[in-house]
Amino acid sequence: MPAIEDSVEPGKAFGPGFGGTIIDRHHPGYDRARGVWNGLIDRRPAVIARCSSVADVVEAVRFAGEHRPPVSIRAGGHQVAGSAVCDDGLVIDLSAMTGVDVDPARRTARVRAGTTVGSLDTETQVFGLAVPGGDVTGTGVAGLALGGGIGLLARAHGLTCDHLRSIEIVTADGLVRTAGPGEHTDLLWAARGCGRGLGVVTSLEFDLVDLGPSVSIVEVYYPAEQGESVLRAWRDAVSAVPDTVSPMAILRGMPPYPQVPAELHDTPIVGVGAVFAGPPERAEAALAPLRRLGTPLLDVSGTVGYEQSPSPPAGATRSFMKSHFLDELTDDAIRTLLDQQARSTAAGAELVIRTMGGAIRAVPPERSAFPHRGAGFNVNVNAIWRDAGLDDAILDWSRSAWAALGPHANGGVYLNFSGLDEDAEAVHDAVYGPSAARLNAIRAAFDPDGLFSWAARRP
């Protein structure tokens, strides 16, 4: 497929009503505009249509339908796989379309598609309310919710997509539709976990839950030498703590906290964390089992303002994430995790274990496309680094660690942690599982020519 500029001058082809910015390869802001959070992604689109309104999105979709370039959609731009930007095609860029409107009486929030999780939390926490989100502030709300949204409150309140009340979406025919409980319910079902391929979501409405502004947390770090006993004890504690706790364990290097001696920075540790999502007076008893798993190097548990972790700097950060769902965390799986941690020589390499169950499992299949509700755990092979010279070694470790964990998994893969785009294509069936057939039918109904499909985006 030829690049767009081989057949048309984009600045003239967009209608006069387009109020955003057209950025082509000659624009002085092109290199900045094509960049995303993951610096490993280095793609050169022919045109970036930075939209400022829904009308701009309609015009961009019209242009795409007429000229049929590869198309990608950028919202928060944080998705590790790099699907926000394509080579030699059109990026429909929603990053300027930000904002949150909270209705505390209805306990809802309307979120524009370019908004990040950190901005959403800032607005909802004014009222002591929250949308169950992910782990870091820089994550785009749209990508998080459309891919599922496993986070710090999952067992108590479910996934981010479980709180998705409605969406506004521009479909391939250029029409603006609202998908909610009373209209286009098939589109809403698909949006709760499909990730992409339905159209351009311009805003999302969420139901909110009570939380904050202060929450009790556990954050404890144990030396790697205690790893096997700590992870076994953690596994047992997970089955005993209430669903108001969504425990997490992480195998990584020691963070450079001021109270940690410099010689311990980046030494291998097993960390344990959780946020308590219940009544404050019950927090201490609920979290206590997670603080008695061994002899800690550091315990910084306490009461903090509710916020997710800050994201590393965009562009300078290189990242790879790939995952498995596990029905149970066996002793053999624990040993494999520790073996893979020992194999890693990079400070930014991590293995993260997130707990499922609780409110996640309670949602019936007919409510959402997210197919992995029966799993007990999600294990994420996660690497974050800055030195491009480490690319091959870290990617090799990440993919081999993921392969080593495969025998302990149930065959499912979390869309938001599915590797780079080429990895995501290879694990398509593992991502969508029993939802695939219905998703394909809905996509075919609203995008019969595959304008937003992965195949159509490839040059």
XYZ file of C-alpha atoms in Angstrom:
459
model
C 0.000 0.000 0.000
C 1.539 3.377 -0.977
C 2.070 6.098 1.586
C -0.707 8.696 1.732
C 1.433 11.508 0.336
C 2.084 9.469 -2.817
C -1.525 10.015 -3.879
C -2.940 12.953 -1.916
C -1.850 16.061 -0.028
C -3.398 15.506 3.417
C -3.602 19.161 4.414
C -5.877 19.829 1.425
C -7.797 16.542 1.584
C -9.127 17.216 5.083
C -12.242 19.345 5.019
C -12.197 23.059 5.959
C -14.149 22.230 9.106
C -11.254 20.280 10.611
C -10.279 22.337 13.631
C -7.340 20.301 14.837
C -3.787 20.094 13.532
C -2.530 18.137 10.527
C 1.048 16.996 11.135
C 2.935 15.465 8.230
C 6.612 14.571 7.829
C 7.499 18.189 6.985
C 5.872 19.633 10.101
C 8.397 20.909 12.712
C 6.580 19.008 15.442
C 6.483 15.699 13.564
C 9.083 13.766 15.566
C 7.572 14.804 18.866
C 4.040 14.038 17.680
C 4.886 10.532 16.464
C 6.528 9.595 19.748
C 4.680 7.559 22.388
C 5.486 6.633 25.974
C 7.423 3.512 24.985
C 10.688 4.708 23.423
C 11.164 1.283 21.863
C 8.466 2.248 19.338
C 9.941 4.230 16.433
C 7.360 4.458 13.652
C 6.895 7.063 10.964
C 3.261 7.700 10.021
C 2.521 9.667 6.876
C -0.017 11.896 8.640
C -1.047 12.621 12.210
C -4.509 14.163 12.565
C -4.508 15.723 16.021
C -8.192 16.158 16.740
C -9.695 18.768 19.040
C -13.348 17.731 18.768
C -15.665 14.897 17.821
C -16.271 16.676 14.507
C -12.529 16.449 13.826
C -12.627 12.706 14.492
C -15.529 12.321 12.049
C -13.486 14.138 9.390
C -10.423 11.964 10.079
C -12.519 8.812 9.729
C -13.990 10.147 6.479
C -10.467 10.759 5.170
C -9.411 7.242 6.195
C -12.421 5.682 4.509
C -11.757 7.548 1.286
C -7.999 6.941 1.033
C -7.691 3.618 2.914
C -4.296 4.115 4.580
C -3.171 2.004 7.515
C -4.926 3.573 10.540
C -3.953 3.723 14.187
C -5.637 5.525 17.079
C -3.724 7.356 19.755
C -5.462 8.248 23.002
C -3.198 8.417 26.074
C -0.265 7.048 24.056
C 0.897 4.819 26.925
C 0.046 1.391 25.518
C 3.285 -0.571 25.546
C 2.560 -2.563 22.377
C 2.858 0.560 20.240
C -0.510 0.242 18.503
C -1.065 4.010 18.842
C 1.194 4.763 15.883
C 1.642 3.084 12.499
C 4.187 3.301 9.689
C 3.198 5.104 6.467
C -0.400 5.620 7.506
C -2.800 7.858 9.412
C -2.701 8.366 13.177
C -6.005 9.643 14.546
C -4.611 11.457 17.574
C -6.975 12.140 20.495
C -4.290 13.283 22.939
C -5.607 16.881 22.892
C -9.134 15.729 23.746
C -8.864 15.646 27.522
C -11.131 16.434 30.441
C -13.242 14.851 33.174
C -16.753 15.816 34.269
C -17.738 14.275 37.612
C -21.368 14.067 38.704
C -21.148 13.220 42.411
C -24.908 12.913 42.765
C -25.162 10.267 40.039
C -21.715 8.914 40.984
C -20.540 8.994 37.377
C -17.698 10.540 35.415
C -17.584 11.441 31.729
C -13.997 11.187 30.457
C -12.659 12.435 27.121
C -10.552 9.861 25.307
C -7.124 11.505 25.641
C -7.307 11.689 29.441
C -4.821 9.842 31.638
C -5.586 7.864 34.773
C -3.766 10.393 36.943
C -5.989 13.230 35.703
C -9.101 11.123 36.251
C -8.071 10.296 39.826
C -7.392 13.968 40.561
C -10.932 14.931 39.591
C -12.797 12.056 41.221
C -10.836 12.152 44.487
C -12.187 15.653 45.179
C -15.438 13.832 45.973
C -13.912 10.737 47.605
C -14.787 8.701 44.505
C -12.763 6.627 42.056
C -12.826 4.540 38.891
C -10.965 1.288 39.591
C -7.860 1.741 37.474
C -4.456 0.282 36.728
C -1.127 0.812 38.469
C 0.404 4.018 37.043
C -0.821 7.585 36.544
C 0.339 8.000 32.945
C -1.856 5.231 31.576
C -4.530 6.406 29.153
C -8.033 5.841 30.502
C -9.443 4.739 27.138
C -6.840 2.067 26.416
C -6.950 0.787 29.991
C -10.732 0.415 30.003
C -11.122 -0.978 26.484
C -8.501 -3.650 27.199
C -9.980 -4.671 30.552
C -8.204 -2.822 33.340
C -6.615 -5.028 36.019
C -5.580 -2.845 38.925
C -5.203 -2.124 42.610
C -8.929 -2.444 43.408
C -9.811 -5.384 41.170
C -10.975 -7.960 43.710
C -13.055 -5.363 45.561
C -14.614 -3.537 42.607
C -13.733 -5.443 39.440
C -11.970 -4.289 36.290
C -12.001 -0.791 34.846
C -14.218 -2.030 32.001
C -16.767 -3.317 34.524
C -17.495 0.311 35.422
C -17.834 1.435 31.818
C -21.393 2.741 31.630
C -21.403 4.039 28.062
C -19.126 5.181 25.247
C -19.344 7.731 22.473
C -17.761 6.257 19.339
C -17.238 7.221 15.702
C -17.646 4.072 13.641
C -16.198 3.332 10.210
C -19.203 4.850 8.415
C -18.438 8.197 10.059
C -21.500 8.163 12.323
C -21.302 9.167 15.982
C -22.981 6.569 18.133
C -23.611 6.209 21.852
C -23.337 2.666 23.152
C -24.938 2.202 26.553
C -27.467 0.121 28.469
C -30.346 1.162 26.207
C -28.721 1.432 22.780
C -26.065 -0.431 20.810
C -25.619 -2.821 23.710
C -23.517 -5.094 21.515
C -20.980 -2.292 21.025
C -20.878 -1.674 24.784
C -20.338 -5.398 25.444
C -17.448 -5.417 22.980
C -15.918 -2.207 24.352
C -15.611 -3.868 27.750
C -12.469 -5.806 26.876
C -12.021 -5.782 23.076
C -9.154 -3.292 23.065
C -9.588 -1.955 19.549
C -11.166 -2.532 16.144
C -14.642 -1.050 16.743
C -14.042 2.560 15.765
C -12.714 5.693 17.461
C -13.964 6.059 21.040
C -14.152 9.777 21.814
C -15.450 9.674 25.392
C -16.305 7.171 28.099
C -18.769 7.327 30.991
C -17.956 5.424 34.183
C -19.761 4.463 37.360
C -17.744 5.526 40.420
C -17.040 3.821 43.744
C -16.361 5.247 47.195
C -12.638 5.462 47.917
C -10.185 7.856 49.536
C -8.956 10.475 49.697
C -6.792 8.469 52.141
C -6.274 4.710 51.916
C -4.338 2.113 53.877
C -1.645 0.251 51.964
C 0.865 -2.537 52.393
C 4.313 -2.141 50.831
C 6.914 -4.577 52.123
C 10.196 -5.783 50.585
C 11.856 -9.107 51.400
C 15.327 -10.309 50.295
C 15.363 -12.709 47.332
C 16.921 -15.370 49.569
C 13.526 -15.634 51.277
C 11.704 -15.610 47.930
C 10.312 -19.130 47.889
C 9.024 -19.082 51.472
C 7.653 -15.529 51.092
C 5.775 -16.316 47.875
C 4.297 -19.488 49.344
C 3.159 -17.552 52.402
C 1.838 -14.770 50.144
C -0.151 -17.308 48.116
C -1.725 -18.653 51.317
C -2.477 -15.129 52.547
C -4.210 -14.274 49.265
C -6.776 -17.006 49.882
C -7.375 -15.758 53.431
C -7.632 -11.962 53.071
C -11.021 -10.429 52.184
C -11.887 -9.268 48.684
C -11.406 -5.675 49.844
C -7.696 -6.466 49.368
C -6.152 -7.169 45.924
C -2.634 -8.358 46.807
C 0.271 -7.969 44.407
C 3.751 -9.492 44.503
C 6.728 -8.322 42.486
C 10.153 -9.828 41.833
C 12.555 -7.011 40.965
C 15.459 -4.930 42.238
C 15.156 -2.939 45.446
C 13.815 0.578 44.746
C 16.205 3.412 45.655
C 14.268 4.664 48.674
C 16.166 7.211 50.807
C 16.024 4.914 53.835
C 17.660 2.047 51.918
C 21.491 1.940 51.934
C 22.926 2.596 48.471
C 24.590 -0.825 48.369
C 21.117 -2.451 48.514
C 19.675 -0.486 45.585
C 18.699 -2.875 42.758
C 19.540 -5.988 44.810
C 17.014 -8.758 44.077
C 13.920 -8.623 46.281
C 10.357 -9.907 46.506
C 7.943 -7.058 47.159
C 4.378 -7.319 48.426
C 1.762 -4.612 48.000
C -1.957 -3.947 48.342
C -4.518 -1.164 48.763
C -7.379 -1.679 51.220
C -10.737 -0.802 49.632
C -12.976 -1.267 52.662
C -13.942 0.674 55.801
C -10.802 2.286 57.317
C -11.392 0.757 60.731
C -10.983 -2.724 59.243
C -7.808 -1.999 57.296
C -5.212 -3.040 59.870
C -6.678 -6.502 60.473
C -7.258 -7.132 56.757
C -3.730 -6.149 55.707
C -1.799 -7.638 58.629
C -1.311 -11.115 57.051
C 0.615 -9.530 54.153
C 3.140 -7.985 56.564
C 4.065 -11.284 58.252
C 5.530 -13.292 55.380
C 9.200 -13.277 56.431
C 11.881 -10.924 57.714
C 11.583 -7.724 55.659
C 14.347 -5.480 54.404
C 11.915 -2.577 54.350
C 8.293 -1.970 55.357
C 6.780 1.335 54.219
C 3.137 0.371 54.798
C 0.780 3.027 56.134
C -1.927 5.498 55.189
C -1.441 7.579 52.052
C -3.441 9.697 49.652
C -4.998 7.495 46.972
C -2.974 7.731 43.795
C -1.335 5.311 41.428
C 2.406 5.162 40.869
C 3.946 7.877 38.655
C 4.919 6.770 35.165
C 8.572 6.855 34.081
C 9.339 9.648 31.585
C 7.788 9.271 28.148
C 10.087 8.623 25.218
C 13.196 8.057 27.333
C 11.691 4.852 28.652
C 11.841 1.598 26.712
C 9.402 -1.103 27.773
C 8.122 -4.598 27.070
C 5.242 -6.367 28.822
C 3.849 -9.828 28.279
C 1.569 -11.903 30.498
C -0.081 -15.188 31.364
C -3.186 -16.039 33.358
C -2.769 -18.807 35.932
C -5.535 -20.758 37.610
C -3.295 -21.360 40.614
C 0.178 -20.404 41.782
C 1.832 -23.771 42.324
C 5.140 -24.453 44.039
C 6.619 -25.250 40.625
C 5.372 -21.914 39.243
C 6.957 -20.093 42.184
C 10.297 -21.812 41.556
C 10.093 -20.915 37.862
C 9.454 -17.273 38.718
C 12.468 -17.196 41.026
C 14.626 -18.960 38.430
C 13.691 -16.329 35.828
C 14.409 -13.529 38.276
C 17.871 -15.004 38.872
C 18.493 -15.146 35.101
C 17.874 -11.428 34.667
C 20.818 -9.027 34.713
C 18.823 -5.830 33.990
C 17.776 -3.528 36.817
C 14.438 -2.775 35.162
C 13.316 -6.370 34.678
C 10.320 -7.395 36.793
C 7.933 -10.274 37.298
C 4.596 -9.071 38.674
C 1.896 -11.321 40.126
C -1.587 -9.795 40.321
C -4.511 -11.477 42.028
C -7.832 -12.096 40.308
C -11.106 -13.428 41.748
C -13.586 -11.517 43.899
C -15.605 -8.952 41.952
C -13.814 -9.859 38.705
C -15.185 -13.382 38.789
C -18.696 -12.237 39.702
C -19.343 -10.543 36.322
C -21.205 -12.844 33.882
C -19.907 -13.351 30.300
C -22.938 -11.639 28.782
C -21.913 -8.345 30.388
C -18.456 -7.933 28.831
C -16.031 -9.259 26.251
C -13.243 -9.717 28.807
C -12.817 -13.528 28.807
C -10.418 -14.348 31.667
C -12.612 -13.979 34.742
C -12.038 -17.500 36.056
C -8.274 -17.114 36.469
C -6.668 -16.948 39.894
C -3.646 -14.833 38.959
C -2.134 -12.725 36.199
C 1.662 -12.920 35.868
C 3.284 -10.084 33.969
C 6.814 -10.230 32.547
C 7.697 -6.560 32.639
C 10.868 -4.744 31.585
C 11.568 -1.010 31.704
C 14.968 0.371 30.669
C 16.615 3.353 28.977
C 19.800 2.126 27.290
C 19.048 1.096 23.692
C 22.149 -1.085 23.789
C 20.283 -3.415 26.162
C 17.339 -3.955 23.799
C 18.266 -7.392 22.483
C 19.300 -8.822 25.852
C 16.209 -7.576 27.687
C 13.783 -8.604 24.957
C 15.392 -12.061 24.837
C 15.038 -12.387 28.625
C 11.438 -11.170 28.572
C 10.305 -13.553 25.860
C 12.184 -16.527 27.276
C 10.819 -15.859 30.787
C 7.300 -15.707 29.336
C 7.892 -19.009 27.522
C 9.236 -20.633 30.704
C 6.069 -19.677 32.586
C 3.814 -21.062 29.856
C 3.521 -24.609 31.297
C 2.077 -23.148 34.521
C -0.520 -20.964 32.741
C -4.071 -21.654 31.558
C -3.513 -20.422 27.983
C -5.013 -16.954 28.410
C -3.161 -13.673 27.752
C -4.166 -10.186 28.975
C -4.555 -7.855 26.013
C -2.967 -4.847 27.744
C 0.113 -6.966 28.555
C 0.475 -8.911 25.312
C 3.898 -7.785 24.094
C 4.605 -5.588 21.096
C 2.163 -5.460 18.197
C 3.719 -8.458 16.474
C 3.387 -10.452 19.697
C -0.243 -9.367 20.135
C -1.136 -10.619 16.669
C 0.442 -14.005 17.424
C -1.531 -14.456 20.671
C -4.887 -13.216 19.294
C -6.772 -16.385 20.222
C -5.247 -16.451 23.700
C -6.300 -12.823 24.253
C -9.944 -13.142 23.211
C -10.689 -16.782 23.999
C -14.440 -17.587 23.993
C -15.319 -13.943 23.225
C -13.591 -14.021 19.814
C -16.505 -15.196 17.670
C -18.978 -12.619 18.984
C -16.357 -9.869 18.815
C -15.582 -10.698 15.194
C -19.282 -10.531 14.334
C -19.699 -7.119 15.996
C -16.595 -5.753 14.291
C -17.844 -7.029 10.944
C -21.215 -5.350 11.477
C -19.766 -1.919 12.296
C -16.576 -2.060 10.203
C -17.312 -4.442 7.315
C -14.324 -3.270 5.258
C -11.831 -3.586 8.134
C -10.896 0.096 8.286
C -9.772 -0.289 11.918
C -8.573 -3.873 11.806
C -4.968 -4.854 12.503
C -4.528 -6.171 8.942
C -5.763 -2.878 7.487
C -3.231 -0.913 9.552
C -0.235 -2.752 8.185
C 1.449 -1.109 5.178
